[in-house]
């Protein structure tokens, strides 16, 4: 009887040392939207080189906004552009920028490039025991995200807009005092009541 207890204790100690010796056994993820830019600054620099009513589709592609060679650059039709600028009926055509309005009137001659490069890394930190049993889970997110929309009228950039997060550093925590029982609490209560 005591020999079995010693074996369990030894097994627990071995598992503990294995988990702590291997660095962090907690999951890590990395979401990378492939692009020619390795940072927000590089993406912004390429975007800043776009000169309205001057930059051609070929020059745009040399800057990295090339849907045929750069991954994750999307081509939008004029119908897609309408959806972007007029998501609801409350937005009227006259509310749009003049260059976009003029472009949309040309229908097939009006396209847009949409790019969403970025790198988001997620790392869980803290106690392996608390994390794996669901008592406490802490995740740290770092990285950057850049979004650009460039409207092209007959192959020339006539409108551009960007948004993004130059520096992402956030922390998310979740506590479940009952650990693995937290999610199934309502079913346990129903079972106890015989419902």
PDB file of C-alpha atoms in Angstrom:
ATOM      1  CA  UNK A   1       0.000   0.000   0.000  1.00  0.00           C
ATOM      2  CA  UNK A   2       2.729   2.415   1.008  1.00  0.00           C
ATOM      3  CA  UNK A   3       4.841   1.325  -1.968  1.00  0.00           C
ATOM      4  CA  UNK A   4       2.044   2.394  -4.371  1.00  0.00           C
ATOM      5  CA  UNK A   5       1.839   5.776  -2.665  1.00  0.00           C
ATOM      6  CA  UNK A   6       5.583   6.269  -3.069  1.00  0.00           C
ATOM      7  CA  UNK A   7       5.341   5.404  -6.769  1.00  0.00           C
ATOM      8  CA  UNK A   8       2.568   7.977  -7.270  1.00  0.00           C
ATOM      9  CA  UNK A   9       4.594  10.619  -5.429  1.00  0.00           C
ATOM     10  CA  UNK A  10       7.665   9.836  -7.521  1.00  0.00           C
ATOM     11  CA  UNK A  11       5.584   9.976 -10.707  1.00  0.00           C
ATOM     12  CA  UNK A  12       4.136  13.359  -9.694  1.00  0.00           C
ATOM     13  CA  UNK A  13       7.621  14.710  -8.977  1.00  0.00           C
ATOM     14  CA  UNK A  14       8.914  13.456 -12.339  1.00  0.00           C
ATOM     15  CA  UNK A  15       6.002  15.087 -14.175  1.00  0.00           C
ATOM     16  CA  UNK A  16       6.570  18.333 -12.253  1.00  0.00           C
ATOM     17  CA  UNK A  17      10.304  18.396 -13.091  1.00  0.00           C
ATOM     18  CA  UNK A  18       9.594  17.505 -16.717  1.00  0.00           C
ATOM     19  CA  UNK A  19       7.091  20.339 -17.074  1.00  0.00           C
ATOM     20  CA  UNK A  20       9.355  22.932 -15.475  1.00  0.00           C
ATOM     21  CA  UNK A  21      12.519  21.756 -17.278  1.00  0.00           C
ATOM     22  CA  UNK A  22      11.051  22.074 -20.777  1.00  0.00           C
ATOM     23  CA  UNK A  23      10.540  25.801 -20.611  1.00  0.00           C
ATOM     24  CA  UNK A  24       6.908  26.695 -20.596  1.00  0.00           C
ATOM     25  CA  UNK A  25       4.650  23.793 -21.567  1.00  0.00           C
ATOM     26  CA  UNK A  26       1.783  26.254 -22.032  1.00  0.00           C
ATOM     27  CA  UNK A  27       0.529  26.857 -25.572  1.00  0.00           C
ATOM     28  CA  UNK A  28       1.914  29.634 -27.779  1.00  0.00           C
ATOM     29  CA  UNK A  29       0.407  30.792 -31.061  1.00  0.00           C
ATOM     30  CA  UNK A  30       1.549  33.164 -33.744  1.00  0.00           C
ATOM     31  CA  UNK A  31      -0.761  34.638 -36.396  1.00  0.00           C
ATOM     32  CA  UNK A  32       1.313  35.980 -39.261  1.00  0.00           C
ATOM     33  CA  UNK A  33      -0.335  37.490 -42.321  1.00  0.00           C
ATOM     34  CA  UNK A  34       2.478  37.074 -44.831  1.00  0.00           C
ATOM     35  CA  UNK A  35       3.621  40.233 -46.573  1.00  0.00           C
ATOM     36  CA  UNK A  36       6.817  41.938 -47.739  1.00  0.00           C
ATOM     37  CA  UNK A  37       6.767  44.079 -44.579  1.00  0.00           C
ATOM     38  CA  UNK A  38       8.241  42.858 -41.298  1.00  0.00           C
ATOM     39  CA  UNK A  39       6.969  45.741 -39.186  1.00  0.00           C
ATOM     40  CA  UNK A  40       4.249  48.370 -38.990  1.00  0.00           C
ATOM     41  CA  UNK A  41       6.842  51.023 -39.862  1.00  0.00           C
ATOM     42  CA  UNK A  42       7.785  49.253 -43.111  1.00  0.00           C
ATOM     43  CA  UNK A  43       4.134  48.851 -44.152  1.00  0.00           C
ATOM     44  CA  UNK A  44       3.422  52.512 -43.353  1.00  0.00           C
ATOM     45  CA  UNK A  45       6.508  53.620 -45.317  1.00  0.00           C
ATOM     46  CA  UNK A  46       5.301  51.764 -48.428  1.00  0.00           C
ATOM     47  CA  UNK A  47       1.808  53.226 -47.995  1.00  0.00           C
ATOM     48  CA  UNK A  48       3.201  56.786 -47.671  1.00  0.00           C
ATOM     49  CA  UNK A  49       4.895  56.449 -51.074  1.00  0.00           C
ATOM     50  CA  UNK A  50       1.499  56.176 -52.793  1.00  0.00           C
ATOM     51  CA  UNK A  51       0.757  59.552 -54.411  1.00  0.00           C
ATOM     52  CA  UNK A  52      -2.892  60.101 -55.312  1.00  0.00           C
ATOM     53  CA  UNK A  53      -3.732  60.701 -58.981  1.00  0.00           C
ATOM     54  CA  UNK A  54      -0.156  59.781 -59.848  1.00  0.00           C
ATOM     55  CA  UNK A  55       0.842  56.303 -58.592  1.00  0.00           C
ATOM     56  CA  UNK A  56       0.026  53.685 -61.227  1.00  0.00           C
ATOM     57  CA  UNK A  57      -0.971  50.090 -60.644  1.00  0.00           C
ATOM     58  CA  UNK A  58       2.547  48.971 -61.672  1.00  0.00           C
ATOM     59  CA  UNK A  59       4.193  51.340 -59.170  1.00  0.00           C
ATOM     60  CA  UNK A  60       1.747  50.196 -56.513  1.00  0.00           C
ATOM     61  CA  UNK A  61       2.737  46.599 -57.133  1.00  0.00           C
ATOM     62  CA  UNK A  62       6.437  47.520 -56.849  1.00  0.00           C
ATOM     63  CA  UNK A  63       5.677  48.996 -53.415  1.00  0.00           C
ATOM     64  CA  UNK A  64       4.388  45.583 -52.304  1.00  0.00           C
ATOM     65  CA  UNK A  65       0.660  46.001 -52.950  1.00  0.00           C
ATOM     66  CA  UNK A  66       0.591  43.275 -55.580  1.00  0.00           C
ATOM     67  CA  UNK A  67      -2.206  40.703 -55.319  1.00  0.00           C
ATOM     68  CA  UNK A  68      -0.451  38.497 -57.893  1.00  0.00           C
ATOM     69  CA  UNK A  69       2.826  38.105 -55.989  1.00  0.00           C
ATOM     70  CA  UNK A  70       2.203  39.419 -52.469  1.00  0.00           C
ATOM     71  CA  UNK A  71       0.141  37.091 -50.275  1.00  0.00           C
ATOM     72  CA  UNK A  72      -3.015  38.424 -48.646  1.00  0.00           C
ATOM     73  CA  UNK A  73      -3.590  41.467 -50.869  1.00  0.00           C
ATOM     74  CA  UNK A  74      -7.200  41.313 -51.996  1.00  0.00           C
ATOM     75  CA  UNK A  75      -8.662  42.759 -55.214  1.00  0.00           C
ATOM     76  CA  UNK A  76     -12.063  44.399 -54.722  1.00  0.00           C
ATOM     77  CA  UNK A  77     -14.555  45.009 -57.533  1.00  0.00           C
ATOM     78  CA  UNK A  78     -16.613  48.190 -57.683  1.00  0.00           C
ATOM     79  CA  UNK A  79     -19.459  46.284 -55.997  1.00  0.00           C
ATOM     80  CA  UNK A  80     -17.128  45.373 -53.106  1.00  0.00           C
ATOM     81  CA  UNK A  81     -16.041  49.011 -52.875  1.00  0.00           C
ATOM     82  CA  UNK A  82     -19.706  50.072 -52.655  1.00  0.00           C
ATOM     83  CA  UNK A  83     -20.166  47.664 -49.722  1.00  0.00           C
ATOM     84  CA  UNK A  84     -17.076  49.081 -47.986  1.00  0.00           C
ATOM     85  CA  UNK A  85     -18.171  52.702 -48.299  1.00  0.00           C
ATOM     86  CA  UNK A  86     -21.938  52.205 -48.051  1.00  0.00           C
ATOM     87  CA  UNK A  87     -22.554  49.358 -45.573  1.00  0.00           C
ATOM     88  CA  UNK A  88     -26.070  50.658 -44.770  1.00  0.00           C
ATOM     89  CA  UNK A  89     -28.793  52.591 -46.579  1.00  0.00           C
ATOM     90  CA  UNK A  90     -28.151  55.609 -44.349  1.00  0.00           C
ATOM     91  CA  UNK A  91     -24.890  56.307 -46.219  1.00  0.00           C
ATOM     92  CA  UNK A  92     -25.643  58.021 -49.538  1.00  0.00           C
ATOM     93  CA  UNK A  93     -23.464  58.230 -52.637  1.00  0.00           C
ATOM     94  CA  UNK A  94     -23.067  61.990 -52.139  1.00  0.00           C
ATOM     95  CA  UNK A  95     -21.417  61.294 -48.741  1.00  0.00           C
ATOM     96  CA  UNK A  96     -18.499  59.513 -50.407  1.00  0.00           C
ATOM     97  CA  UNK A  97     -15.225  61.234 -51.357  1.00  0.00           C
ATOM     98  CA  UNK A  98     -15.456  62.758 -54.865  1.00  0.00           C
ATOM     99  CA  UNK A  99     -12.619  60.578 -56.213  1.00  0.00           C
ATOM    100  CA  UNK A 100     -14.378  57.396 -55.027  1.00  0.00           C
ATOM    101  CA  UNK A 101     -17.728  58.567 -56.479  1.00  0.00           C
ATOM    102  CA  UNK A 102     -16.154  59.304 -59.856  1.00  0.00           C
ATOM    103  CA  UNK A 103     -14.400  55.949 -59.827  1.00  0.00           C
ATOM    104  CA  UNK A 104     -17.578  54.017 -58.967  1.00  0.00           C
ATOM    105  CA  UNK A 105     -19.389  55.582 -61.925  1.00  0.00           C
ATOM    106  CA  UNK A 106     -16.895  53.826 -64.215  1.00  0.00           C
ATOM    107  CA  UNK A 107     -17.871  50.446 -62.715  1.00  0.00           C
ATOM    108  CA  UNK A 108     -15.432  47.775 -64.060  1.00  0.00           C
ATOM    109  CA  UNK A 109     -12.650  50.373 -64.459  1.00  0.00           C
ATOM    110  CA  UNK A 110     -12.841  50.928 -60.701  1.00  0.00           C
ATOM    111  CA  UNK A 111     -11.103  48.419 -58.435  1.00  0.00           C
ATOM    112  CA  UNK A 112      -9.367  48.533 -55.061  1.00  0.00           C
ATOM    113  CA  UNK A 113      -6.536  46.731 -53.326  1.00  0.00           C
ATOM    114  CA  UNK A 114      -7.017  45.787 -49.697  1.00  0.00           C
ATOM    115  CA  UNK A 115      -4.100  44.628 -47.541  1.00  0.00           C
ATOM    116  CA  UNK A 116      -4.032  43.442 -43.918  1.00  0.00           C
ATOM    117  CA  UNK A 117      -0.413  42.574 -43.027  1.00  0.00           C
ATOM    118  CA  UNK A 118       0.527  41.938 -39.434  1.00  0.00           C
ATOM    119  CA  UNK A 119       2.003  39.680 -36.788  1.00  0.00           C
ATOM    120  CA  UNK A 120       0.113  38.742 -33.615  1.00  0.00           C
ATOM    121  CA  UNK A 121       1.809  36.491 -31.039  1.00  0.00           C
ATOM    122  CA  UNK A 122      -0.119  34.919 -28.150  1.00  0.00           C
ATOM    123  CA  UNK A 123       1.644  33.340 -25.194  1.00  0.00           C
ATOM    124  CA  UNK A 124       0.040  31.809 -22.122  1.00  0.00           C
ATOM    125  CA  UNK A 125       1.957  32.485 -18.917  1.00  0.00           C
ATOM    126  CA  UNK A 126       1.620  31.566 -15.276  1.00  0.00           C
ATOM    127  CA  UNK A 127       1.197  28.347 -13.363  1.00  0.00           C
ATOM    128  CA  UNK A 128       0.949  25.228 -15.517  1.00  0.00           C
ATOM    129  CA  UNK A 129      -1.204  23.563 -12.870  1.00  0.00           C
ATOM    130  CA  UNK A 130      -3.706  26.463 -12.657  1.00  0.00           C
ATOM    131  CA  UNK A 131      -3.795  26.888 -16.459  1.00  0.00           C
ATOM    132  CA  UNK A 132      -4.276  23.244 -17.416  1.00  0.00           C
ATOM    133  CA  UNK A 133      -6.955  22.665 -14.788  1.00  0.00           C
ATOM    134  CA  UNK A 134      -8.703  25.903 -15.753  1.00  0.00           C
ATOM    135  CA  UNK A 135      -8.401  27.746 -12.416  1.00  0.00           C
ATOM    136  CA  UNK A 136      -6.499  30.718 -13.816  1.00  0.00           C
ATOM    137  CA  UNK A 137      -5.406  31.463 -17.363  1.00  0.00           C
ATOM    138  CA  UNK A 138      -3.337  34.454 -18.449  1.00  0.00           C
ATOM    139  CA  UNK A 139      -2.533  35.230 -22.109  1.00  0.00           C
ATOM    140  CA  UNK A 140      -0.172  37.923 -23.381  1.00  0.00           C
ATOM    141  CA  UNK A 141      -0.658  39.256 -26.922  1.00  0.00           C
ATOM    142  CA  UNK A 142       2.037  41.210 -28.766  1.00  0.00           C
ATOM    143  CA  UNK A 143       2.573  42.317 -32.341  1.00  0.00           C
ATOM    144  CA  UNK A 144       1.233  44.785 -34.910  1.00  0.00           C
ATOM    145  CA  UNK A 145      -1.497  45.063 -37.544  1.00  0.00           C
ATOM    146  CA  UNK A 146      -1.787  47.370 -40.586  1.00  0.00           C
ATOM    147  CA  UNK A 147      -4.843  47.746 -42.833  1.00  0.00           C
ATOM    148  CA  UNK A 148      -4.824  49.634 -46.132  1.00  0.00           C
ATOM    149  CA  UNK A 149      -7.443  50.295 -48.801  1.00  0.00           C
ATOM    150  CA  UNK A 150      -6.345  51.804 -52.122  1.00  0.00           C
ATOM    151  CA  UNK A 151      -8.947  52.697 -54.771  1.00  0.00           C
ATOM    152  CA  UNK A 152      -7.755  52.569 -58.405  1.00  0.00           C
ATOM    153  CA  UNK A 153      -9.486  54.431 -61.218  1.00  0.00           C
ATOM    154  CA  UNK A 154      -8.301  53.061 -64.603  1.00  0.00           C
ATOM    155  CA  UNK A 155      -5.104  51.802 -62.963  1.00  0.00           C
ATOM    156  CA  UNK A 156      -4.238  54.984 -61.034  1.00  0.00           C
ATOM    157  CA  UNK A 157      -4.556  55.381 -57.246  1.00  0.00           C
ATOM    158  CA  UNK A 158      -7.246  58.001 -56.534  1.00  0.00           C
ATOM    159  CA  UNK A 159      -8.051  57.313 -52.879  1.00  0.00           C
ATOM    160  CA  UNK A 160      -6.262  55.660 -49.983  1.00  0.00           C
ATOM    161  CA  UNK A 161      -6.979  55.140 -46.319  1.00  0.00           C
ATOM    162  CA  UNK A 162      -5.226  53.212 -43.574  1.00  0.00           C
ATOM    163  CA  UNK A 163      -5.809  52.055 -40.031  1.00  0.00           C
ATOM    164  CA  UNK A 164      -3.971  49.772 -37.684  1.00  0.00           C
ATOM    165  CA  UNK A 165      -2.222  49.040 -34.436  1.00  0.00           C
ATOM    166  CA  UNK A 166       1.483  49.975 -34.521  1.00  0.00           C
ATOM    167  CA  UNK A 167       2.232  48.271 -31.210  1.00  0.00           C
ATOM    168  CA  UNK A 168       0.027  45.646 -29.627  1.00  0.00           C
ATOM    169  CA  UNK A 169       0.737  44.592 -26.047  1.00  0.00           C
ATOM    170  CA  UNK A 170      -2.264  43.281 -24.139  1.00  0.00           C
ATOM    171  CA  UNK A 171      -2.911  40.873 -21.308  1.00  0.00           C
ATOM    172  CA  UNK A 172      -6.044  38.797 -20.825  1.00  0.00           C
ATOM    173  CA  UNK A 173      -6.838  36.939 -17.607  1.00  0.00           C
ATOM    174  CA  UNK A 174      -9.605  34.510 -16.822  1.00  0.00           C
ATOM    175  CA  UNK A 175     -10.286  33.035 -13.371  1.00  0.00           C
ATOM    176  CA  UNK A 176     -12.500  30.065 -12.642  1.00  0.00           C
ATOM    177  CA  UNK A 177     -12.578  29.385  -8.876  1.00  0.00           C
ATOM    178  CA  UNK A 178     -14.041  25.928  -9.470  1.00  0.00           C
ATOM    179  CA  UNK A 179     -11.496  25.050 -12.152  1.00  0.00           C
ATOM    180  CA  UNK A 180     -12.632  22.193 -14.408  1.00  0.00           C
ATOM    181  CA  UNK A 181     -16.041  22.156 -12.705  1.00  0.00           C
ATOM    182  CA  UNK A 182     -16.774  25.810 -13.620  1.00  0.00           C
ATOM    183  CA  UNK A 183     -18.133  25.147 -17.111  1.00  0.00           C
ATOM    184  CA  UNK A 184     -20.259  22.207 -16.081  1.00  0.00           C
ATOM    185  CA  UNK A 185     -21.699  23.794 -12.937  1.00  0.00           C
ATOM    186  CA  UNK A 186     -25.216  24.139 -14.307  1.00  0.00           C
ATOM    187  CA  UNK A 187     -25.332  20.491 -15.404  1.00  0.00           C
ATOM    188  CA  UNK A 188     -23.995  19.382 -11.980  1.00  0.00           C
ATOM    189  CA  UNK A 189     -26.733  21.398 -10.260  1.00  0.00           C
ATOM    190  CA  UNK A 190     -29.375  19.860 -12.546  1.00  0.00           C
ATOM    191  CA  UNK A 191     -28.027  16.356 -11.811  1.00  0.00           C
ATOM    192  CA  UNK A 192     -28.060  17.042  -8.059  1.00  0.00           C
ATOM    193  CA  UNK A 193     -31.658  18.258  -8.240  1.00  0.00           C
ATOM    194  CA  UNK A 194     -32.655  15.415 -10.525  1.00  0.00           C
ATOM    195  CA  UNK A 195     -33.925  17.820 -13.205  1.00  0.00           C
TER     196      UNK A 195
END
